[in-house]
mmCIF file with all atom_site columns, C-alpha atoms in Angstrom:
data_model
loop_
_atom_site.group_PDB
_atom_site.id
_atom_site.type_symbol
_atom_site.label_atom_id
_atom_site.label_alt_id
_atom_site.label_comp_id
_atom_site.label_asym_id
_atom_site.label_entity_id
_atom_site.label_seq_id
_atom_site.pdbx_PDB_ins_code
_atom_site.Cartn_x
_atom_site.Cartn_y
_atom_site.Cartn_z
_atom_site.occupancy
_atom_site.B_iso_or_equiv
_atom_site.pdbx_formal_charge
_atom_site.auth_seq_id
_atom_site.auth_comp_id
_atom_site.auth_asym_id
_atom_site.auth_atom_id
_atom_site.pdbx_PDB_model_num
ATOM 1  C CA . THR W 1 1  ? 163.146 132.647 91.832 1.00 0.00 ? 1  THR W CA 1
ATOM 2  C CA . ALA W 1 2  ? 161.616 136.066 91.240 1.00 0.00 ? 2  ALA W CA 1
ATOM 3  C CA . VAL W 1 3  ? 160.756 137.779 87.961 1.00 0.00 ? 3  VAL W CA 1
ATOM 4  C CA . SER W 1 4  ? 160.107 141.507 88.013 1.00 0.00 ? 4  SER W CA 1
ATOM 5  C CA . ILE W 1 5  ? 159.314 143.257 84.725 1.00 0.00 ? 5  ILE W CA 1
ATOM 6  C CA . PHE W 1 6  ? 157.176 146.098 86.039 1.00 0.00 ? 6  PHE W CA 1
ATOM 7  C CA . ASN W 1 7  ? 156.433 149.447 84.382 1.00 0.00 ? 7  ASN W CA 1
ATOM 8  C CA . ASN W 1 8  ? 157.398 148.655 80.830 1.00 0.00 ? 8  ASN W CA 1
ATOM 9  C CA . ARG W 1 9  ? 155.469 148.240 77.596 1.00 0.00 ? 9  ARG W CA 1
ATOM 10 C CA . TRP W 1 10 ? 155.523 144.485 77.397 1.00 0.00 ? 10 TRP W CA 1
ATOM 11 C CA . SER W 1 11 ? 152.145 143.537 75.988 1.00 0.00 ? 11 SER W CA 1
ATOM 12 C CA . GLY W 1 12 ? 152.552 139.880 75.057 1.00 0.00 ? 12 GLY W CA 1
ATOM 13 C CA . ASP W 1 13 ? 151.469 136.781 76.911 1.00 0.00 ? 13 ASP W CA 1
ATOM 14 C CA . VAL W 1 14 ? 153.202 135.360 79.942 1.00 0.00 ? 14 VAL W CA 1
ATOM 15 C CA . PRO W 1 15 ? 155.550 132.687 78.535 1.00 0.00 ? 15 PRO W CA 1
ATOM 16 C CA . ILE W 1 16 ? 154.367 129.104 78.988 1.00 0.00 ? 16 ILE W CA 1
ATOM 17 C CA . SER W 1 17 ? 157.690 128.195 80.606 1.00 0.00 ? 17 SER W CA 1
ATOM 18 C CA . TRP W 1 18 ? 156.953 130.682 83.415 1.00 0.00 ? 18 TRP W CA 1
ATOM 19 C CA . ARG W 1 19 ? 153.518 129.171 83.955 1.00 0.00 ? 19 ARG W CA 1
ATOM 20 C CA . LYS W 1 20 ? 155.084 125.751 84.508 1.00 0.00 ? 20 LYS W CA 1
ATOM 21 C CA . ALA W 1 21 ? 158.206 126.813 86.440 1.00 0.00 ? 21 ALA W CA 1
ATOM 22 C CA . THR W 1 22 ? 158.213 125.046 89.793 1.00 0.00 ? 22 THR W CA 1
ATOM 23 C CA . ASP W 1 23 ? 160.865 127.407 91.185 1.00 0.00 ? 23 ASP W CA 1
ATOM 24 C CA . LEU W 1 24 ? 159.070 130.670 90.275 1.00 0.00 ? 24 LEU W CA 1
ATOM 25 C CA . LYS W 1 25 ? 157.847 132.143 93.566 1.00 0.00 ? 25 LYS W CA 1
ATOM 26 C CA . VAL W 1 26 ? 157.409 135.875 92.807 1.00 0.00 ? 26 VAL W CA 1
ATOM 27 C CA . LEU W 1 27 ? 156.072 137.449 89.605 1.00 0.00 ? 27 LEU W CA 1
ATOM 28 C CA . ASP W 1 28 ? 155.672 141.222 89.177 1.00 0.00 ? 28 ASP W CA 1
ATOM 29 C CA . LEU W 1 29 ? 154.187 142.337 85.861 1.00 0.00 ? 29 LEU W CA 1
ATOM 30 C CA . SER W 1 30 ? 152.533 145.470 87.218 1.00 0.00 ? 30 SER W CA 1
ATOM 31 C CA . GLY W 1 31 ? 152.171 148.467 84.927 1.00 0.00 ? 31 GLY W CA 1
ATOM 32 C CA . CYS W 1 32 ? 153.114 146.573 81.777 1.00 0.00 ? 32 CYS W CA 1
ATOM 33 C CA . GLN W 1 33 ? 150.089 147.550 79.679 1.00 0.00 ? 33 GLN W CA 1
ATOM 34 C CA . MET W 1 34 ? 149.163 143.882 79.277 1.00 0.00 ? 34 MET W CA 1
ATOM 35 C CA . GLU W 1 35 ? 145.588 143.139 78.256 1.00 0.00 ? 35 GLU W CA 1
ATOM 36 C CA . GLY W 1 36 ? 143.222 140.281 77.632 1.00 0.00 ? 36 GLY W CA 1
ATOM 37 C CA . GLU W 1 37 ? 142.503 137.366 79.905 1.00 0.00 ? 37 GLU W CA 1
ATOM 38 C CA . VAL W 1 38 ? 144.380 136.842 83.156 1.00 0.00 ? 38 VAL W CA 1
ATOM 39 C CA . PRO W 1 39 ? 147.222 134.351 82.499 1.00 0.00 ? 39 PRO W CA 1
ATOM 40 C CA . SER W 1 40 ? 147.519 130.899 83.996 1.00 0.00 ? 40 SER W CA 1
ATOM 41 C CA . ILE W 1 41 ? 150.084 130.609 86.767 1.00 0.00 ? 41 ILE W CA 1
ATOM 42 C CA . THR W 1 42 ? 152.326 127.995 88.306 1.00 0.00 ? 42 THR W CA 1
ATOM 43 C CA . PRO W 1 43 ? 150.797 126.354 91.386 1.00 0.00 ? 43 PRO W CA 1
ATOM 44 C CA . HIS W 1 44 ? 154.023 127.102 93.290 1.00 0.00 ? 44 HIS W CA 1
ATOM 45 C CA . ILE W 1 45 ? 153.724 130.910 93.076 1.00 0.00 ? 45 ILE W CA 1
ATOM 46 C CA . GLU W 1 46 ? 153.734 132.794 96.389 1.00 0.00 ? 46 GLU W CA 1
ATOM 47 C CA . GLU W 1 47 ? 153.401 136.431 95.259 1.00 0.00 ? 47 GLU W CA 1
ATOM 48 C CA . ILE W 1 48 ? 151.944 137.866 92.068 1.00 0.00 ? 48 ILE W CA 1
ATOM 49 C CA . ASP W 1 49 ? 151.371 141.485 91.060 1.00 0.00 ? 49 ASP W CA 1
ATOM 50 C CA . LEU W 1 50 ? 149.407 142.077 87.862 1.00 0.00 ? 50 LEU W CA 1
ATOM 51 C CA . SER W 1 51 ? 148.115 145.506 88.880 1.00 0.00 ? 51 SER W CA 1
ATOM 52 C CA . ASN W 1 52 ? 147.856 148.491 86.554 1.00 0.00 ? 52 ASN W CA 1
ATOM 53 C CA . ASN W 1 53 ? 147.315 146.516 83.371 1.00 0.00 ? 53 ASN W CA 1
ATOM 54 C CA . ARG W 1 54 ? 144.195 145.934 81.279 1.00 0.00 ? 54 ARG W CA 1
ATOM 55 C CA . PHE W 1 55 ? 143.349 142.347 82.167 1.00 0.00 ? 55 PHE W CA 1
ATOM 56 C CA . SER W 1 56 ? 139.697 141.305 82.017 1.00 0.00 ? 56 SER W CA 1
ATOM 57 C CA . GLY W 1 57 ? 137.579 138.218 82.452 1.00 0.00 ? 57 GLY W CA 1
ATOM 58 C CA . TYR W 1 58 ? 137.897 135.572 85.127 1.00 0.00 ? 58 TYR W CA 1
ATOM 59 C CA . LEU W 1 59 ? 140.778 133.877 86.901 1.00 0.00 ? 59 LEU W CA 1
ATOM 60 C CA . PRO W 1 60 ? 141.789 130.633 85.137 1.00 0.00 ? 60 PRO W CA 1
ATOM 61 C CA . GLU W 1 61 ? 141.247 127.268 86.809 1.00 0.00 ? 61 GLU W CA 1
ATOM 62 C CA . SER W 1 62 ? 145.014 127.010 87.417 1.00 0.00 ? 62 SER W CA 1
ATOM 63 C CA . TRP W 1 63 ? 144.695 129.674 90.126 1.00 0.00 ? 63 TRP W CA 1
ATOM 64 C CA . LYS W 1 64 ? 142.771 127.203 92.308 1.00 0.00 ? 64 LYS W CA 1
ATOM 65 C CA . GLU W 1 65 ? 145.931 125.090 92.498 1.00 0.00 ? 65 GLU W CA 1
ATOM 66 C CA . ALA W 1 66 ? 148.076 127.987 93.787 1.00 0.00 ? 66 ALA W CA 1
ATOM 67 C CA . THR W 1 67 ? 147.834 126.898 97.407 1.00 0.00 ? 67 THR W CA 1
ATOM 68 C CA . GLN W 1 68 ? 151.062 128.726 98.360 1.00 0.00 ? 68 GLN W CA 1
ATOM 69 C CA . LEU W 1 69 ? 149.811 132.106 97.092 1.00 0.00 ? 69 LEU W CA 1
ATOM 70 C CA . GLU W 1 70 ? 150.129 134.679 99.882 1.00 0.00 ? 70 GLU W CA 1
ATOM 71 C CA . THR W 1 71 ? 150.106 138.022 98.053 1.00 0.00 ? 71 THR W CA 1
ATOM 72 C CA . LEU W 1 72 ? 147.928 138.934 95.078 1.00 0.00 ? 72 LEU W CA 1
ATOM 73 C CA . ASP W 1 73 ? 147.454 142.379 93.514 1.00 0.00 ? 73 ASP W CA 1
ATOM 74 C CA . LEU W 1 74 ? 145.038 142.751 90.600 1.00 0.00 ? 74 LEU W CA 1
ATOM 75 C CA . ALA W 1 75 ? 144.146 146.407 91.229 1.00 0.00 ? 75 ALA W CA 1
ATOM 76 C CA . ASN W 1 76 ? 143.452 148.799 88.353 1.00 0.00 ? 76 ASN W CA 1
ATOM 77 C CA . ASN W 1 77 ? 142.552 146.325 85.641 1.00 0.00 ? 77 ASN W CA 1
ATOM 78 C CA . ALA W 1 78 ? 139.439 146.045 83.475 1.00 0.00 ? 78 ALA W CA 1
ATOM 79 C CA . PHE W 1 79 ? 137.469 143.624 85.677 1.00 0.00 ? 79 PHE W CA 1
#
């Protein structure tokens, strides 16, 4: 399953159900004007694009469990 909500003005948190979805493989939230800490992710994710937002801080511990992650884009954030 893929979720692509790029280039909009969604500024809320990533829903908890997405973070726990075992069938979510691709998540694109680039250019959404999201800010704050980087969200937790499902360990089954393969591609994630959080570029062009205003995330800051560190990657959550849950990212260590994402052993299937092949593509990651965090460019143009507030790190």
